[in-house]
Amino acid sequence: MIRYDPLWQTMKQKGITQYALIQSGVDRRTLDWLKKNKNITMLTLEKLCDILDCTPNDIVRFTK
């Protein structure tokens, strides 16, 4: 199972809001999918990493 809990923690640590992500080109629907732990594309993951200046491990966690 995919979890995006690390994303919200990283955003909080870096002081980046959901609004800032939207302003940087992240779609509102994508944010909704992230909140519901649904799949996103690698392109979206790369975009989030660029915006947050972090690695994928700071955004997504895989669980059993």
PDB file of N, CA and C in Angstrom:
ATOM      1  N   MET A   1       0.827  -1.172   0.000  1.00  0.00           N
ATOM      2  CA  MET A   1       0.000   0.000   0.000  1.00  0.00           C
ATOM      3  C   MET A   1       0.881   1.248   0.000  1.00  0.00           C
ATOM      4  N   ILE A   2       0.433   2.258  -0.685  1.00  0.00           N
ATOM      5  CA  ILE A   2       1.162   3.519  -0.779  1.00  0.00           C
ATOM      6  C   ILE A   2       0.566   4.512   0.211  1.00  0.00           C
ATOM      7  N   ARG A   3       1.445   5.194   0.946  1.00  0.00           N
ATOM      8  CA  ARG A   3       0.998   6.219   1.890  1.00  0.00           C
ATOM      9  C   ARG A   3       1.793   7.500   1.618  1.00  0.00           C
ATOM     10  N   TYR A   4       1.124   8.617   1.711  1.00  0.00           N
ATOM     11  CA  TYR A   4       1.771   9.906   1.477  1.00  0.00           C
ATOM     12  C   TYR A   4       1.934  10.714   2.765  1.00  0.00           C
ATOM     13  N   ASP A   5       1.914  10.043   3.895  1.00  0.00           N
ATOM     14  CA  ASP A   5       2.113  10.727   5.170  1.00  0.00           C
ATOM     15  C   ASP A   5       3.417  11.538   5.203  1.00  0.00           C
ATOM     16  N   PRO A   6       4.517  11.000   4.654  1.00  0.00           N
ATOM     17  CA  PRO A   6       5.761  11.786   4.681  1.00  0.00           C
ATOM     18  C   PRO A   6       5.641  13.113   3.923  1.00  0.00           C
ATOM     19  N   LEU A   7       4.792  13.170   2.894  1.00  0.00           N
ATOM     20  CA  LEU A   7       4.605  14.410   2.141  1.00  0.00           C
ATOM     21  C   LEU A   7       4.114  15.523   3.048  1.00  0.00           C
ATOM     22  N   TRP A   8       3.083  15.241   3.815  1.00  0.00           N
ATOM     23  CA  TRP A   8       2.486  16.276   4.666  1.00  0.00           C
ATOM     24  C   TRP A   8       3.474  16.719   5.747  1.00  0.00           C
ATOM     25  N   GLN A   9       4.273  15.789   6.247  1.00  0.00           N
ATOM     26  CA  GLN A   9       5.292  16.140   7.246  1.00  0.00           C
ATOM     27  C   GLN A   9       6.379  17.018   6.624  1.00  0.00           C
ATOM     28  N   THR A  10       6.803  16.658   5.409  1.00  0.00           N
ATOM     29  CA  THR A  10       7.832  17.431   4.706  1.00  0.00           C
ATOM     30  C   THR A  10       7.330  18.835   4.408  1.00  0.00           C
ATOM     31  N   MET A  11       6.084  18.932   3.947  1.00  0.00           N
ATOM     32  CA  MET A  11       5.505  20.256   3.668  1.00  0.00           C
ATOM     33  C   MET A  11       5.483  21.113   4.923  1.00  0.00           C
ATOM     34  N   LYS A  12       5.097  20.522   6.038  1.00  0.00           N
ATOM     35  CA  LYS A  12       5.032  21.264   7.301  1.00  0.00           C
ATOM     36  C   LYS A  12       6.419  21.745   7.718  1.00  0.00           C
ATOM     37  N   GLN A  13       7.419  20.854   7.602  1.00  0.00           N
ATOM     38  CA  GLN A  13       8.790  21.203   7.988  1.00  0.00           C
ATOM     39  C   GLN A  13       9.342  22.336   7.129  1.00  0.00           C
ATOM     40  N   LYS A  14       8.978  22.342   5.854  1.00  0.00           N
ATOM     41  CA  LYS A  14       9.513  23.342   4.925  1.00  0.00           C
ATOM     42  C   LYS A  14       8.620  24.574   4.818  1.00  0.00           C
ATOM     43  N   GLY A  15       7.482  24.554   5.495  1.00  0.00           N
ATOM     44  CA  GLY A  15       6.583  25.705   5.472  1.00  0.00           C
ATOM     45  C   GLY A  15       5.897  25.908   4.133  1.00  0.00           C
ATOM     46  N   ILE A  16       5.634  24.829   3.423  1.00  0.00           N
ATOM     47  CA  ILE A  16       4.978  24.900   2.114  1.00  0.00           C
ATOM     48  C   ILE A  16       3.537  24.431   2.260  1.00  0.00           C
ATOM     49  N   THR A  17       2.616  25.249   1.784  1.00  0.00           N
ATOM     50  CA  THR A  17       1.190  24.945   1.903  1.00  0.00           C
ATOM     51  C   THR A  17       0.668  24.259   0.651  1.00  0.00           C
ATOM     52  N   GLN A  18      -0.539  23.731   0.763  1.00  0.00           N
ATOM     53  CA  GLN A  18      -1.199  23.146  -0.400  1.00  0.00           C
ATOM     54  C   GLN A  18      -1.408  24.219  -1.466  1.00  0.00           C
ATOM     55  N   TYR A  19      -1.724  25.420  -1.040  1.00  0.00           N
ATOM     56  CA  TYR A  19      -1.902  26.522  -1.983  1.00  0.00           C
ATOM     57  C   TYR A  19      -0.616  26.778  -2.765  1.00  0.00           C
ATOM     58  N   ALA A  20       0.519  26.707  -2.099  1.00  0.00           N
ATOM     59  CA  ALA A  20       1.808  26.899  -2.778  1.00  0.00           C
ATOM     60  C   ALA A  20       2.037  25.806  -3.815  1.00  0.00           C
ATOM     61  N   LEU A  21       1.621  24.576  -3.501  1.00  0.00           N
ATOM     62  CA  LEU A  21       1.750  23.490  -4.483  1.00  0.00           C
ATOM     63  C   LEU A  21       0.884  23.763  -5.709  1.00  0.00           C
ATOM     64  N   ILE A  22      -0.329  24.239  -5.468  1.00  0.00           N
ATOM     65  CA  ILE A  22      -1.232  24.565  -6.582  1.00  0.00           C
ATOM     66  C   ILE A  22      -0.625  25.666  -7.435  1.00  0.00           C
ATOM     67  N   GLN A  23      -0.068  26.689  -6.792  1.00  0.00           N
ATOM     68  CA  GLN A  23       0.568  27.799  -7.509  1.00  0.00           C
ATOM     69  C   GLN A  23       1.795  27.332  -8.300  1.00  0.00           C
ATOM     70  N   SER A  24       2.387  26.222  -7.872  1.00  0.00           N
ATOM     71  CA  SER A  24       3.566  25.668  -8.552  1.00  0.00           C
ATOM     72  C   SER A  24       3.197  24.673  -9.638  1.00  0.00           C
ATOM     73  N   GLY A  25       1.890  24.468  -9.854  1.00  0.00           N
ATOM     74  CA  GLY A  25       1.468  23.616 -10.956  1.00  0.00           C
ATOM     75  C   GLY A  25       0.916  22.259 -10.579  1.00  0.00           C
ATOM     76  N   VAL A  26       0.745  21.993  -9.292  1.00  0.00           N
ATOM     77  CA  VAL A  26       0.153  20.720  -8.874  1.00  0.00           C
ATOM     78  C   VAL A  26      -1.367  20.877  -8.923  1.00  0.00           C
ATOM     79  N   ASP A  27      -2.016  19.973  -9.612  1.00  0.00           N
ATOM     80  CA  ASP A  27      -3.465  20.024  -9.803  1.00  0.00           C
ATOM     81  C   ASP A  27      -4.204  19.749  -8.490  1.00  0.00           C
ATOM     82  N   ARG A  28      -5.344  20.391  -8.300  1.00  0.00           N
ATOM     83  CA  ARG A  28      -6.158  20.158  -7.100  1.00  0.00           C
ATOM     84  C   ARG A  28      -6.602  18.697  -7.006  1.00  0.00           C
ATOM     85  N   ARG A  29      -6.894  18.098  -8.138  1.00  0.00           N
ATOM     86  CA  ARG A  29      -7.295  16.686  -8.153  1.00  0.00           C
ATOM     87  C   ARG A  29      -6.150  15.808  -7.655  1.00  0.00           C
ATOM     88  N   THR A  30      -4.937  16.155  -8.034  1.00  0.00           N
ATOM     89  CA  THR A  30      -3.773  15.410  -7.570  1.00  0.00           C
ATOM     90  C   THR A  30      -3.643  15.512  -6.061  1.00  0.00           C
ATOM     91  N   LEU A  31      -3.855  16.701  -5.513  1.00  0.00           N
ATOM     92  CA  LEU A  31      -3.815  16.859  -4.058  1.00  0.00           C
ATOM     93  C   LEU A  31      -4.871  15.993  -3.390  1.00  0.00           C
ATOM     94  N   ASP A  32      -6.046  15.912  -3.993  1.00  0.00           N
ATOM     95  CA  ASP A  32      -7.112  15.071  -3.455  1.00  0.00           C
ATOM     96  C   ASP A  32      -6.681  13.606  -3.477  1.00  0.00           C
ATOM     97  N   TRP A  33      -6.039  13.180  -4.566  1.00  0.00           N
ATOM     98  CA  TRP A  33      -5.559  11.794  -4.673  1.00  0.00           C
ATOM     99  C   TRP A  33      -4.497  11.514  -3.615  1.00  0.00           C
ATOM    100  N   LEU A  34      -3.629  12.483  -3.384  1.00  0.00           N
ATOM    101  CA  LEU A  34      -2.592  12.317  -2.363  1.00  0.00           C
ATOM    102  C   LEU A  34      -3.221  12.146  -0.981  1.00  0.00           C
ATOM    103  N   LYS A  35      -4.247  12.925  -0.697  1.00  0.00           N
ATOM    104  CA  LYS A  35      -4.934  12.822   0.595  1.00  0.00           C
ATOM    105  C   LYS A  35      -5.590  11.456   0.778  1.00  0.00           C
ATOM    106  N   LYS A  36      -6.017  10.856  -0.339  1.00  0.00           N
ATOM    107  CA  LYS A  36      -6.685   9.554  -0.298  1.00  0.00           C
ATOM    108  C   LYS A  36      -5.722   8.394  -0.546  1.00  0.00           C
ATOM    109  N   ASN A  37      -4.422   8.688  -0.592  1.00  0.00           N
ATOM    110  CA  ASN A  37      -3.370   7.687  -0.810  1.00  0.00           C
ATOM    111  C   ASN A  37      -3.578   6.900  -2.105  1.00  0.00           C
ATOM    112  N   LYS A  38      -4.016   7.589  -3.153  1.00  0.00           N
ATOM    113  CA  LYS A  38      -4.169   6.955  -4.465  1.00  0.00           C
ATOM    114  C   LYS A  38      -2.874   7.125  -5.252  1.00  0.00           C
ATOM    115  N   ASN A  39      -2.743   6.349  -6.318  1.00  0.00           N
ATOM    116  CA  ASN A  39      -1.536   6.389  -7.139  1.00  0.00           C
ATOM    117  C   ASN A  39      -1.391   7.725  -7.863  1.00  0.00           C
ATOM    118  N   ILE A  40      -0.142   8.162  -7.987  1.00  0.00           N
ATOM    119  CA  ILE A  40       0.193   9.331  -8.794  1.00  0.00           C
ATOM    120  C   ILE A  40       1.261   8.909  -9.796  1.00  0.00           C
ATOM    121  N   THR A  41       1.493   9.730 -10.800  1.00  0.00           N
ATOM    122  CA  THR A  41       2.495   9.404 -11.807  1.00  0.00           C
ATOM    123  C   THR A  41       3.898   9.736 -11.296  1.00  0.00           C
ATOM    124  N   MET A  42       4.875   9.152 -11.938  1.00  0.00           N
ATOM    125  CA  MET A  42       6.266   9.461 -11.599  1.00  0.00           C
ATOM    126  C   MET A  42       6.574  10.910 -11.931  1.00  0.00           C
ATOM    127  N   LEU A  43       5.945  11.448 -12.966  1.00  0.00           N
ATOM    128  CA  LEU A  43       6.137  12.847 -13.323  1.00  0.00           C
ATOM    129  C   LEU A  43       5.664  13.758 -12.185  1.00  0.00           C
ATOM    130  N   THR A  44       4.530  13.414 -11.589  1.00  0.00           N
ATOM    131  CA  THR A  44       4.015  14.186 -10.447  1.00  0.00           C
ATOM    132  C   THR A  44       4.949  14.060  -9.256  1.00  0.00           C
ATOM    133  N   LEU A  45       5.437  12.858  -9.006  1.00  0.00           N
ATOM    134  CA  LEU A  45       6.380  12.651  -7.907  1.00  0.00           C
ATOM    135  C   LEU A  45       7.640  13.494  -8.124  1.00  0.00           C
ATOM    136  N   GLU A  46       8.125  13.523  -9.350  1.00  0.00           N
ATOM    137  CA  GLU A  46       9.305  14.326  -9.676  1.00  0.00           C
ATOM    138  C   GLU A  46       9.014  15.813  -9.458  1.00  0.00           C
ATOM    139  N   LYS A  47       7.837  16.259  -9.868  1.00  0.00           N
ATOM    140  CA  LYS A  47       7.451  17.663  -9.697  1.00  0.00           C
ATOM    141  C   LYS A  47       7.405  18.026  -8.208  1.00  0.00           C
ATOM    142  N   LEU A  48       6.820  17.143  -7.405  1.00  0.00           N
ATOM    143  CA  LEU A  48       6.756  17.392  -5.963  1.00  0.00           C
ATOM    144  C   LEU A  48       8.154  17.454  -5.355  1.00  0.00           C
ATOM    145  N   CYS A  49       9.028  16.555  -5.789  1.00  0.00           N
ATOM    146  CA  CYS A  49      10.415  16.561  -5.292  1.00  0.00           C
ATOM    147  C   CYS A  49      11.114  17.868  -5.649  1.00  0.00           C
ATOM    148  N   ASP A  50      10.878  18.366  -6.869  1.00  0.00           N
ATOM    149  CA  ASP A  50      11.489  19.632  -7.291  1.00  0.00           C
ATOM    150  C   ASP A  50      10.959  20.796  -6.465  1.00  0.00           C
ATOM    151  N   ILE A  51       9.647  20.837  -6.272  1.00  0.00           N
ATOM    152  CA  ILE A  51       9.031  21.927  -5.527  1.00  0.00           C
ATOM    153  C   ILE A  51       9.507  21.938  -4.076  1.00  0.00           C
ATOM    154  N   LEU A  52       9.543  20.746  -3.463  1.00  0.00           N
ATOM    155  CA  LEU A  52       9.893  20.635  -2.042  1.00  0.00           C
ATOM    156  C   LEU A  52      11.395  20.480  -1.803  1.00  0.00           C
ATOM    157  N   ASP A  53      12.159  20.365  -2.895  1.00  0.00           N
ATOM    158  CA  ASP A  53      13.606  20.152  -2.793  1.00  0.00           C
ATOM    159  C   ASP A  53      13.900  18.983  -1.854  1.00  0.00           C
ATOM    160  N   CYS A  54      13.363  17.807  -2.235  1.00  0.00           N
ATOM    161  CA  CYS A  54      13.509  16.620  -1.402  1.00  0.00           C
ATOM    162  C   CYS A  54      13.617  15.377  -2.286  1.00  0.00           C
ATOM    163  N   THR A  55      13.668  14.229  -1.663  1.00  0.00           N
ATOM    164  CA  THR A  55      13.721  12.960  -2.384  1.00  0.00           C
ATOM    165  C   THR A  55      12.363  12.264  -2.308  1.00  0.00           C
ATOM    166  N   PRO A  56      12.132  11.250  -3.132  1.00  0.00           N
ATOM    167  CA  PRO A  56      10.856  10.514  -3.062  1.00  0.00           C
ATOM    168  C   PRO A  56      10.582   9.936  -1.675  1.00  0.00           C
ATOM    169  N   ASN A  57      11.623   9.571  -0.940  1.00  0.00           N
ATOM    170  CA  ASN A  57      11.425   9.041   0.415  1.00  0.00           C
ATOM    171  C   ASN A  57      10.793  10.068   1.350  1.00  0.00           C
ATOM    172  N   ASP A  58      10.918  11.337   1.014  1.00  0.00           N
ATOM    173  CA  ASP A  58      10.308  12.399   1.825  1.00  0.00           C
ATOM    174  C   ASP A  58       8.848  12.629   1.456  1.00  0.00           C
ATOM    175  N   ILE A  59       8.362  11.899   0.448  1.00  0.00           N
ATOM    176  CA  ILE A  59       6.999  12.093  -0.050  1.00  0.00           C
ATOM    177  C   ILE A  59       6.135  10.845   0.099  1.00  0.00           C
ATOM    178  N   VAL A  60       6.706   9.702  -0.192  1.00  0.00           N
ATOM    179  CA  VAL A  60       5.903   8.476  -0.233  1.00  0.00           C
ATOM    180  C   VAL A  60       6.536   7.392   0.631  1.00  0.00           C
ATOM    181  N   ARG A  61       5.657   6.539   1.184  1.00  0.00           N
ATOM    182  CA  ARG A  61       6.098   5.400   1.983  1.00  0.00           C
ATOM    183  C   ARG A  61       5.282   4.183   1.535  1.00  0.00           C
ATOM    184  N   PHE A  62       5.936   3.083   1.382  1.00  0.00           N
ATOM    185  CA  PHE A  62       5.275   1.841   1.004  1.00  0.00           C
ATOM    186  C   PHE A  62       5.091   0.967   2.238  1.00  0.00           C
ATOM    187  N   THR A  63       3.880   0.466   2.427  1.00  0.00           N
ATOM    188  CA  THR A  63       3.589  -0.402   3.561  1.00  0.00           C
ATOM    189  C   THR A  63       2.963  -1.698   3.074  1.00  0.00           C
ATOM    190  N   LYS A  64       2.961  -2.699   3.933  1.00  0.00           N
ATOM    191  CA  LYS A  64       2.349  -3.981   3.565  1.00  0.00           C
ATOM    192  C   LYS A  64       0.959  -4.067   4.124  1.00  0.00           C
TER     193      LYS A  64
END
